Each structure stands twice: as structure tokens, then as C-alpha cells.
Coordinates of C-alpha atoms and ligand atoms in Angstrom, one line a residue:
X1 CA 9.7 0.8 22.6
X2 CA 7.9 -2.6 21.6
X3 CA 4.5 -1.4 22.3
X4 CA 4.4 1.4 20.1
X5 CA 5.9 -0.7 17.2
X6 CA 3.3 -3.4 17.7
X7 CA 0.7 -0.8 17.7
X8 CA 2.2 0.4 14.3
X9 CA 2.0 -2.9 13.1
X10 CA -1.7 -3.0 14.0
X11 CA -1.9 0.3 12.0
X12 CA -0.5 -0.8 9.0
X13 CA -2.1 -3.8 8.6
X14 CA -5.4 -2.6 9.8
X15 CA -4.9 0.3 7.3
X16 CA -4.6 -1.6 4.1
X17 CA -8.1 -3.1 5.1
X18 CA -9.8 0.1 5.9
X19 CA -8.2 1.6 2.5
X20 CA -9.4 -1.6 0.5
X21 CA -12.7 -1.9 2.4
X22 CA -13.6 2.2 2.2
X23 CA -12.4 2.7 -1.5
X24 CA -13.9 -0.2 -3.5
X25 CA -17.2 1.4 -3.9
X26 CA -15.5 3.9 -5.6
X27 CA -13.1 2.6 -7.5
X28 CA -12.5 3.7 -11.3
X29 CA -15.0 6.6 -10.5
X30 CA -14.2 10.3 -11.3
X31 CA -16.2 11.7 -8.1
X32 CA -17.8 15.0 -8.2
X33 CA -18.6 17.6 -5.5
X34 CA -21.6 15.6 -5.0
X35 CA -19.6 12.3 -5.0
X36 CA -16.9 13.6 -2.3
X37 CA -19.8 15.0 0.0
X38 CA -21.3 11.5 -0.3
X39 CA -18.1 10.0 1.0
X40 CA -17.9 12.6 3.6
X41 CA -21.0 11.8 5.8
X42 CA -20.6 7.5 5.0
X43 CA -17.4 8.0 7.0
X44 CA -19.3 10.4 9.4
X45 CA -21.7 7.7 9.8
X46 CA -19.2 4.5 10.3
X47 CA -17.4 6.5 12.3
X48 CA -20.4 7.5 14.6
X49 CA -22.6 5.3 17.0
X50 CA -22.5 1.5 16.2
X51 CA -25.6 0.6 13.8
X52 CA -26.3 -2.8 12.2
X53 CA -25.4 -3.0 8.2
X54 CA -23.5 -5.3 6.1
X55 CA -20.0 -5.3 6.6
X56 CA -18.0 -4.0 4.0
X57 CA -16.0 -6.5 1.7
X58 CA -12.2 -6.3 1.1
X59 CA -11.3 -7.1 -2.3
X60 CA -7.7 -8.6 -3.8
X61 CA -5.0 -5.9 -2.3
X62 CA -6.3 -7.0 1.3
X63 CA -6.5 -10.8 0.1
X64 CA -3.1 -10.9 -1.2
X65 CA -2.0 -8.9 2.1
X66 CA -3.3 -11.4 4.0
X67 CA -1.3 -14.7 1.9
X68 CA 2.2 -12.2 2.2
X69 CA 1.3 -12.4 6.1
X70 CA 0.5 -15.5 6.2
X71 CA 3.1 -17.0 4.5
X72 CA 6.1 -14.9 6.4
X73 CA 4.5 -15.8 9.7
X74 CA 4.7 -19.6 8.8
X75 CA 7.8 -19.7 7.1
X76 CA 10.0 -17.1 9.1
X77 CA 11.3 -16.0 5.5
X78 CA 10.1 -15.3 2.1
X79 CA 9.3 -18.3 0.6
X80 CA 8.4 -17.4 -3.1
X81 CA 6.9 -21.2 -3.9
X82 CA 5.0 -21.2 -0.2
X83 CA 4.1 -17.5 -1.5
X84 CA 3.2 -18.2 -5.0
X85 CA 0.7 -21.2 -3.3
X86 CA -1.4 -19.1 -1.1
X87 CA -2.0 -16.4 -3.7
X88 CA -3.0 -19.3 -5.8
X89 CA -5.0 -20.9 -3.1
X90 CA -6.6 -17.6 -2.2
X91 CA -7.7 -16.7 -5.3
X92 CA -9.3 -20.1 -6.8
X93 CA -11.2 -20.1 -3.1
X94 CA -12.3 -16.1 -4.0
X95 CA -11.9 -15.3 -7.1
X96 CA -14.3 -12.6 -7.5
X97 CA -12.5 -10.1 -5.0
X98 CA -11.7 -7.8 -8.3
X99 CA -8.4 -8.9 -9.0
X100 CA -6.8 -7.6 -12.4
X101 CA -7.6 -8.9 -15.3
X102 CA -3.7 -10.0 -16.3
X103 CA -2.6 -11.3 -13.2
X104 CA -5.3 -14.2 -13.3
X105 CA -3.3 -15.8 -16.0
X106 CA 0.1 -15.7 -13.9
X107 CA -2.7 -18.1 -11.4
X108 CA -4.3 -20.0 -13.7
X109 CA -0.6 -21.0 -15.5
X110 CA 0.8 -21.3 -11.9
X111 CA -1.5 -23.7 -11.3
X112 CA -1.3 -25.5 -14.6
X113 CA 2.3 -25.8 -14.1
X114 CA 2.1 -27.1 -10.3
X115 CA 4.6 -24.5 -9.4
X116 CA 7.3 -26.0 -11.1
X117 CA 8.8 -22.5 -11.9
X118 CA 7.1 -19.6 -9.8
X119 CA 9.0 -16.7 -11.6
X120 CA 8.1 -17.9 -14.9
X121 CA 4.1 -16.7 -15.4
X122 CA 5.3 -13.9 -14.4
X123 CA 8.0 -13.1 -16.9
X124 CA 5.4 -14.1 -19.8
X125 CA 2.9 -11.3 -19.0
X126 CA 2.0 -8.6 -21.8
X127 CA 4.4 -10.4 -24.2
X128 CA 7.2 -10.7 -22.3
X129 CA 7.5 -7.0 -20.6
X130 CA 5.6 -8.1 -17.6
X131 CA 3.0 -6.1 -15.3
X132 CA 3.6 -2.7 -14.2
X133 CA 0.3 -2.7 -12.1
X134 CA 0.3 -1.8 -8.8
X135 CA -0.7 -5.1 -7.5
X136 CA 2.8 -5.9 -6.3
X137 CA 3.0 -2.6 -4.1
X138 CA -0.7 -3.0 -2.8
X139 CA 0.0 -6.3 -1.2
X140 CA 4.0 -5.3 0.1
X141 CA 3.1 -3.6 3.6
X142 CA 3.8 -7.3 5.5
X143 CA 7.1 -7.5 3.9
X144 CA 7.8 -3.9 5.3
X145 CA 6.8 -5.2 9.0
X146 CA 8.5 -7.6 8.4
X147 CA 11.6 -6.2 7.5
X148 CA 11.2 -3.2 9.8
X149 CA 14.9 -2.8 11.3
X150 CA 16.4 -3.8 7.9
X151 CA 16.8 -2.1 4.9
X152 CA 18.7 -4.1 2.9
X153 CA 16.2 -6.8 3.2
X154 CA 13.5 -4.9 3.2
X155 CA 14.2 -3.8 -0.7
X156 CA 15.2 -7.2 -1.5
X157 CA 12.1 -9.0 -0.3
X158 CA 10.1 -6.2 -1.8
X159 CA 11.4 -7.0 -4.6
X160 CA 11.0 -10.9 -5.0
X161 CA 7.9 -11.0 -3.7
X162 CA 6.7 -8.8 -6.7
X163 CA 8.3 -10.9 -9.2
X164 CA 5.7 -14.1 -8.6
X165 CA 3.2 -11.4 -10.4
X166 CA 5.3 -8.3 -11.6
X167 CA 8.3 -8.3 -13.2
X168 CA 7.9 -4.8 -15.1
X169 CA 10.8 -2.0 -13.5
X170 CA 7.6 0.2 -12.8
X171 CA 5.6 -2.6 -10.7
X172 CA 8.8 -4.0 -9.2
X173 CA 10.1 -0.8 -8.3
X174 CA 6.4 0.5 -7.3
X175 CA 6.6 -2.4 -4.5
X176 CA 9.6 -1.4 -2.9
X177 CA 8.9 2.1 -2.7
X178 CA 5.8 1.5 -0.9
X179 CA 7.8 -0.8 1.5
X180 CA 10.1 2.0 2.1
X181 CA 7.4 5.0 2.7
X182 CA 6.0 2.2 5.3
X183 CA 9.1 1.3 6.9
X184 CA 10.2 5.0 7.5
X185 CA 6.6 5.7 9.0
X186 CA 7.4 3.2 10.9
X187 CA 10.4 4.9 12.6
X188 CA 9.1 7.9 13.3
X189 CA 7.6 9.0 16.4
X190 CA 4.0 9.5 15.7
X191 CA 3.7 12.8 18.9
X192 CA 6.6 14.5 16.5
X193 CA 6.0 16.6 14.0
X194 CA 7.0 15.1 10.7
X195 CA 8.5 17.1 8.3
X196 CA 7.8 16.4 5.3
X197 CA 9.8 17.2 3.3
X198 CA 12.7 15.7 4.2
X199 CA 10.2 12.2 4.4
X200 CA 10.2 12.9 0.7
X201 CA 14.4 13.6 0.5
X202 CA 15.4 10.6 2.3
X203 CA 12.8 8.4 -0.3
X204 CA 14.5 10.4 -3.6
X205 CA 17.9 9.8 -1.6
X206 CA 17.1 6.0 -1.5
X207 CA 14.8 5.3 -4.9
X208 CA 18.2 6.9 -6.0
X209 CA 19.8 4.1 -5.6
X210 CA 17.1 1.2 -6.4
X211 CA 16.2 3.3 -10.1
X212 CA 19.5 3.6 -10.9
X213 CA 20.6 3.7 -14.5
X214 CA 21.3 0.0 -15.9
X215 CA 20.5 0.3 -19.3
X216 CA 22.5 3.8 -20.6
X217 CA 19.2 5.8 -20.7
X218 CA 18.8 9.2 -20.1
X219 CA 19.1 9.3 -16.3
X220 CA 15.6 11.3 -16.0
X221 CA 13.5 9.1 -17.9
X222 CA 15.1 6.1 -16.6
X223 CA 14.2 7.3 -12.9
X224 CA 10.7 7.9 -13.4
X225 CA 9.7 7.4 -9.4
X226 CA 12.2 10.1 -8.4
X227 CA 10.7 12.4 -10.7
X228 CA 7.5 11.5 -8.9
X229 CA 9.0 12.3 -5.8
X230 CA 10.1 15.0 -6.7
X231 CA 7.0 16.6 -7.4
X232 CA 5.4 15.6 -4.7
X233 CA 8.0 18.3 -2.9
X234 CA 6.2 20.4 -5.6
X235 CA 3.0 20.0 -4.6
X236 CA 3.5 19.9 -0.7
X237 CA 5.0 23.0 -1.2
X238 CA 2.4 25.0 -3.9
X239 CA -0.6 23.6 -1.6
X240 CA -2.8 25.4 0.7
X241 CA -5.6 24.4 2.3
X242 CA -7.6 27.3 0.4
X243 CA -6.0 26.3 -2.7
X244 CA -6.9 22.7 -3.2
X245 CA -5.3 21.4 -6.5
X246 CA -6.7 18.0 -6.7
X247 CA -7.2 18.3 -10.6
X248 CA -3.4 18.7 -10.5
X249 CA -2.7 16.1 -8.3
X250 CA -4.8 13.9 -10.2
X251 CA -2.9 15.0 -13.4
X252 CA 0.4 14.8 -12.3
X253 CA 0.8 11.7 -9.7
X254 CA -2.1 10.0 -11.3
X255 CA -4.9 7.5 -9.8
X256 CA -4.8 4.3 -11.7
X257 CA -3.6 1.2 -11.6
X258 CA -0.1 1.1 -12.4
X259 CA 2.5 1.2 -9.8
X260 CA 4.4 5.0 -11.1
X261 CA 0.5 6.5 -10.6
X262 CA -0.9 5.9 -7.3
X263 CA 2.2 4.2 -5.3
X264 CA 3.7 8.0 -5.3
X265 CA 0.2 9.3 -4.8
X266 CA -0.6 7.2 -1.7
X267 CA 2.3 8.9 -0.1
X268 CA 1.5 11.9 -1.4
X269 CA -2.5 11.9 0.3
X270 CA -0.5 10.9 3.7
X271 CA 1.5 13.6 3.4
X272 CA -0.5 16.3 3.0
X273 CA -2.8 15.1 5.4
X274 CA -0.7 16.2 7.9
X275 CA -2.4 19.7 7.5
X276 CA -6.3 19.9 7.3
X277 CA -8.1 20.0 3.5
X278 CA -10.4 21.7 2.5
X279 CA -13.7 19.6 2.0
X280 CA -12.8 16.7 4.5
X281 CA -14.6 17.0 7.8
X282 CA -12.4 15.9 10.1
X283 CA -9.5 15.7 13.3
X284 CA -8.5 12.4 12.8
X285 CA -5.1 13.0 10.4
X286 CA -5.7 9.3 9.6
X287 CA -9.0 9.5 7.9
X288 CA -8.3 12.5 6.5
X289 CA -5.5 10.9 4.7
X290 CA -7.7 7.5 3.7
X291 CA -10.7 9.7 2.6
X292 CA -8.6 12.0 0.7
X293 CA -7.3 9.4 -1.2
X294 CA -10.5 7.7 -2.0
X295 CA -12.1 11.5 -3.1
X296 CA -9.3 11.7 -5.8
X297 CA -11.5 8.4 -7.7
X298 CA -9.5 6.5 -9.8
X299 CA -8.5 3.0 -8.2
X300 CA -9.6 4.8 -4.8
X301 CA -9.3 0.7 -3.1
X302 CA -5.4 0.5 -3.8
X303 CA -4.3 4.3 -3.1
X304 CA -6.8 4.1 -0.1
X305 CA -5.6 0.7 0.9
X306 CA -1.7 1.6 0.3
X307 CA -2.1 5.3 2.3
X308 CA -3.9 3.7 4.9
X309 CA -0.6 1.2 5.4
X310 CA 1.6 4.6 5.4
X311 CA -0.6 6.3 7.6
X312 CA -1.1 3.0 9.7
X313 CA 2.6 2.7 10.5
X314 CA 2.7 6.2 11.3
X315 CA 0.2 6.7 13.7
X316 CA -0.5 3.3 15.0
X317 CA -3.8 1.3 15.6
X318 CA -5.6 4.1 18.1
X319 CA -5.6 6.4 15.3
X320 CA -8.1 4.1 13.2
X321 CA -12.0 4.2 14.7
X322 CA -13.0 1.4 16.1
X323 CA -16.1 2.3 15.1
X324 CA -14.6 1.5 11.1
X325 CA -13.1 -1.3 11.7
X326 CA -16.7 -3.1 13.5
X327 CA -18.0 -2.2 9.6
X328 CA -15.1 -4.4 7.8
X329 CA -14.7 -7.5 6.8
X330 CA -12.6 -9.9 9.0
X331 CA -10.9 -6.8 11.0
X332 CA -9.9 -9.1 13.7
X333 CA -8.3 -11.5 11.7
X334 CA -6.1 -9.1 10.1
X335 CA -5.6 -7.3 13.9
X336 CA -4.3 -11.1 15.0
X337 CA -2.3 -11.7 11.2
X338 CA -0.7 -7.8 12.7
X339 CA 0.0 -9.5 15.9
X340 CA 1.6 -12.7 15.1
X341 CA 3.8 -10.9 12.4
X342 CA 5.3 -9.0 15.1
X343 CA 5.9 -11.9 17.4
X344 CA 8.2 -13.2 14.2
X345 CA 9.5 -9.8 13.0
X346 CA 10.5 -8.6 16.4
X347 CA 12.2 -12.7 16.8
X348 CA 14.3 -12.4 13.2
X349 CA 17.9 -12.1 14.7
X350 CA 18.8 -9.2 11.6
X351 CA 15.6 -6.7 12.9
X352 CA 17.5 -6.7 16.5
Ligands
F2R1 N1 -8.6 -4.9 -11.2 C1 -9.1 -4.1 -10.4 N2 -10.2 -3.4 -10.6 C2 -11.0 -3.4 -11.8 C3 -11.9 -4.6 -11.8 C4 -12.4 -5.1 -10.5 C5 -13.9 -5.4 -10.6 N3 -14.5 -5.6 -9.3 C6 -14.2 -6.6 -11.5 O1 -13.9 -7.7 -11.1 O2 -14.7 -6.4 -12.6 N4 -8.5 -3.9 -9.2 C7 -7.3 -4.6 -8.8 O3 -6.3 -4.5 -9.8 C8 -5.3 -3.6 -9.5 C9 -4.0 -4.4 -9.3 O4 -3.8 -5.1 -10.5 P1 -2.5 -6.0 -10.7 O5 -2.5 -7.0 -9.6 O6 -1.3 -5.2 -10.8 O7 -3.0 -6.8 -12.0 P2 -2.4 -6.8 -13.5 O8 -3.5 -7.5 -14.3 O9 -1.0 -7.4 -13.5 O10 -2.3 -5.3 -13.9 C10 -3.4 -4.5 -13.9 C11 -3.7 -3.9 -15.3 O11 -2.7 -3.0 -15.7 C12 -2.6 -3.1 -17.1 N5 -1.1 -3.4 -17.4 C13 -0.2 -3.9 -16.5 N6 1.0 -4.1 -17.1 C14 0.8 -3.8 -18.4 C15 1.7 -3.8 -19.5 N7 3.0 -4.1 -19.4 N8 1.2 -3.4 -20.7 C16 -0.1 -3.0 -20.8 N9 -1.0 -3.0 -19.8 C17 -0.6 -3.4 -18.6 C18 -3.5 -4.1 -17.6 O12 -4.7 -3.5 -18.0 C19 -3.7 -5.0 -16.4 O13 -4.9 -5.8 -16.4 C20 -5.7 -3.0 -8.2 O14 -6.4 -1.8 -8.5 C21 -6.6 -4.0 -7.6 O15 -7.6 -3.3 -6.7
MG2 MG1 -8.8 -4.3 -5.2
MG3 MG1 -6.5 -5.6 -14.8
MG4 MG1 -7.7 -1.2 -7.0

């Protein structure tokens, strides 16, 4: 069903703005009771009659979004020099849409070098162990559109499109498990009722296979996302809606900027949306999983931004107010970047 697939890709993409858009007030904040009612009745308020107030800015993980999109749509591929470009352009035009502080000197060097080797700037950061931020998952929900009907692919393009900024296991590895919880959302019919827990098996079953054990180390350590994964089961399972545990949450997946605490806790918040929670007002299973994200604080724009791409693909565009999206930054450009990436994806001959 084509329709429902381009609606998903709507979702998606419209999801990683609403995510980036609604969680960069917060971001690196520890929000309080007070905090989290706060949050409550500004999405009460967005969400309600249309009223005149300053749009709300999107910062880099919607930026970069938009240069993956871009470039795929224009090249029919992943082009990592065409890629490496438009992050570069994008930035220098905007640079104060909070990118992280390392990644600026993969640009600037980028730059300096006119492009002569994308994948080395890269290689260079934090003496030579490279990034493992999460800026490479953020940006990867295109690549999962675009890859939709193919794994294989899919995990290979997540992959190289990280290495232009991350080439640390944990960011690399961050990327494509993002790609995957999108891609499977993606497949799933959003009237049935997901169960998640096997969503959760069938990601250990395939990060399995992407963190296996190259180096000899102990098998555990050297799987750290499956470990993640695996207590997300955990925490599905100990959770009521009485007993919220976001302390534990917090503790255990994390809520910061690297890729192994908040790519595992984005899927986590779209999970357990599925059920209501206690504190967040609300029928729509999509903000509820957005706004639970952002209440954990931490880098609320990213785990906001990379649920909302989850949730997005899920549920599909009619699930997001349109109410929000009048309040966000250049909504209808990323609707149309949503639109034209499935008029390619749907055209590559290996999605059919
Ligand atoms: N950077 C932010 N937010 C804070 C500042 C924004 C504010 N508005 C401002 O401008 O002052 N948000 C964005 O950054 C995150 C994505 O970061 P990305 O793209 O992964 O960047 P980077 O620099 O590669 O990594 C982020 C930081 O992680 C630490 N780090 C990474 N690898 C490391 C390593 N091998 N060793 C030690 N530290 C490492 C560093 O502190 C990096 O700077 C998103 O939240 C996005 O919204
Ligand atoms: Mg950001
Ligand atoms: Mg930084
Ligand atoms: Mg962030």
C-alpha cells in the first residue's frame, strides 16, 4: 500500500523536526515536576487553536536531516563527497543551529582540505578514536526511507554516512540502529497492535549481527547496544503506569549525547508510549512518546528528534497535530523533502 508508506515517510521526517523543534528549549536540562508540568500545557497550547507566536527553530539534527535528504534525492545514491558538501555548506550558512562542539572541526578541515579525502576529518577526531556522539544516528532517518525494502543496504548506508563525522563503533553503530528501529516501524501496520517485545527481539537479533565480536573481547562488553536492548525488555516489562521509573530510565539507558545513551532510549520512549504515562496528558500515542522523551531532560532535541522519526514511521503523518507543525520552522519544506524522497525510494529498482 503506497499511500500508507508515503504517509510514514511524512511521519518520519516530520517527526525528527517536531522532536528537534519541541526539545531544544530543554536540552541539557534535568527537568523537575515543575519543569515537566511546564512542558505539558506548551504542547497543550501548540496543540490547541492556532495563535500567532514565533515559530520554533530546529537546530543541527534537523539541518543535517535535511543535507542526508537532499543529497539522496539528487543523487539517487549515497554520495559521501556530494554528502560531506552539503553538511559543509549547511553549516558555514547556519552555524549557530547548536551543533557539537567536535564535529565543527571535521567542517572546518573538510573545508580546508576541499574535500580531497571526506573520511579523513573524521578519523582524526579525539585523537584518533573518533566521535561516539549521537550526531550520526540523529541525522540517519532519510537513509532509513530510503532504504526501506532493504536491509542490507539500509546498514551499509547507515553506516557510511556516519563515517563523514563518526567513526567511533558506538556512533557508527548508534546510526544504524536508529535506521533499523525506523525501518521496522516502517513495516508495521500502524491499526495493529505492536508488540513490543518482540520489536525489541528482532533489533537484539539483528544488532547481533552488526556488534559482533572483531576484536577477541569479552562478547558482553563488546556488544554494548544489545545489552541496551536488552534492558529495555527489562524496563517494558518492570513498568507500570502507576510505577513510573524515569530516574531508572534515565540511569540506565541514559540522556546525553552519545550514541549507546539516547539512540536505545529513543526507542525505548516510543515504546512505552504505546501504553499511557503517568504525568503526560494525552490520546495522541505520538506526543506522548515525543513529550516523554523531552521530560526525561538531557539532550531532550536528539532523543525527541530521533523518537519522533520512530514514532513517525509508525504511525504516519495524521498522527502529528497539524496544529505543531503551523509552530515549526520550515514544516513544509521538510513535508515536500518527505515527498520527493519517496518518489526516489519507492523508484530504486532494490526497494521493489
Ligand atoms: N551540541 C549540542 N548541544 C550543546 C550545545 C548547543 C548550544 N545551543 C550551543 O551552541 O552552545 N547538540 C548537538 O550535538 C549533539 C550531536 O553531536 P555530534 O554531532 O555527535 O558532535 P560531536 O562533537 O562529534 O560529539 C558530541 C560530543 O560528544 C563528546 N565526544 C564524542 N566523542 C568523544 C570521544 N571519543 N571522546 C570524548 N568525548 C567525545 C564531545 O564532548 C563532543 O563534543 C546533539 O545533541 C545535537 O543536538
Ligand atoms: Mg541539536
Ligand atoms: Mg559537542
Ligand atoms: Mg541534541
Amino acid at each position: 500500500d503506497l499511500s500508507l508508506f508515503r504517509r510514514k515517510f511524512r511521519g518520519s521526517i516530520l517527526g525528527v523536526l517536531t522532536g528537534d523543534c519541541l526539545g531544544s528549549p530543554y536540552e541539557n536540562e534535568k527537568l523537575s515536576s515543575g519543569s515537566k508540568l511546564v512542558l505539558q500545557k506548551s504542547f497543550d497550547k501548540l496543540e490547541g487553536p492556532p495563535f500567532k507566536a514565533p515559530v520554533m527553530q530546529f537546530t543541527d539534527d534537523s539541518a543535517m536531516t535535511m543535507s542526508l535528504a537532499e543529497s539522496l534525492i539528487e543523487k539517487k545514491d549515497l554520495d559521501l563527497v556530494d554528502l560531506a558538501k552539503k553538511f559543509v555548506k549547511s553549516y558555514y550558512q547556519e552555524p549557530q543551529r547548536g551543533y557539537g562542539s567536535g564535529v565543527v572541526t571535521v567542517f572546518q578541515k573538510l573545508r580546508g582540505s576541499k574535500f580531497s579525502d571526506v573520511l579523513l576529518p573524521a578519523k582524526e577526531q579525539f585523537h584518533g578514536q573518533g566521535s561516539f556522539g549521537n550526531g550520526a544516528a540523529m541525522r540517519v532517518a532519510p537513509v532509513a526511507l530510503f532504504c526501506y525494502n532493504h536491509y542490507d543496504n539500509l546498514r551499509e548506508f547507515a553506516k557510511k554516512q556516519s563515517l563523514i563525522t563518526h567513526t567511533h563503533k558506538i556512533g557508527v553503530d548508534g546510526a544504524i540502529l536508529q535506521a533499523i528501529a525506523i525501518q521496522q516501524s516502517i513495516h508495521i501496520h500502524p491499526d495493529d497492535q505492536l508488540n513490543v517485545i518482540d520489536f525489541v527481539d528482532e533489533l537484539v537479533n539483528k544488532m547481533n549481527f552488526v556488534e559482533e565480536d572483531e576484536e577477541g573481547l569479552d562478547l558482553v562488553e563488546a556488544q554494548p547496544y544489545k545489552s541496551q536492548l536488552n534492558l529495555i525488555k527489562k524496563l517494558l516489562q518492570e513498568e507500570g503506569e502507576e510505577n513510573p521509573i524515569d530516574d531508572k530510565v534515565i540511569k540506565n539507558l541514559g540522556n546525553d549525547i552519545s550514541g549507546l545513551r539516547s539512540v536505545p532510549t529513543a526507542i525505548f520512549c516510543f515504546l512505552r508510549a504505546q501504553k499511557p504515562i503517568k504525568g503526560i496528558k494525552t490520546d495522541n500515542p505520538f506526543r506522548r512518546a515525543v513529550q516523554y522523551a523531552i521530560s526525561l531532560g538531557g539532550d531532550t532535541d536528539t532523543i525527541g528528534s530521533m523518537t519522533g522519526a520512530i514514532a513517525g514511521a509508525f504511525y504516519g503523518e495524521e498522527v502529528i497535530s497539524p496544529n505543531i507543525l503551523q509552530h515549526l520552522e520550515a514544516s513544509t519544506d521538510f513535508k515536500d523533502l518527505a515527498d520527493d524522497l519517496f518518489q526516489v525510494a519507492t523508484k530504486m529498482e532494490w526497494n521493489s
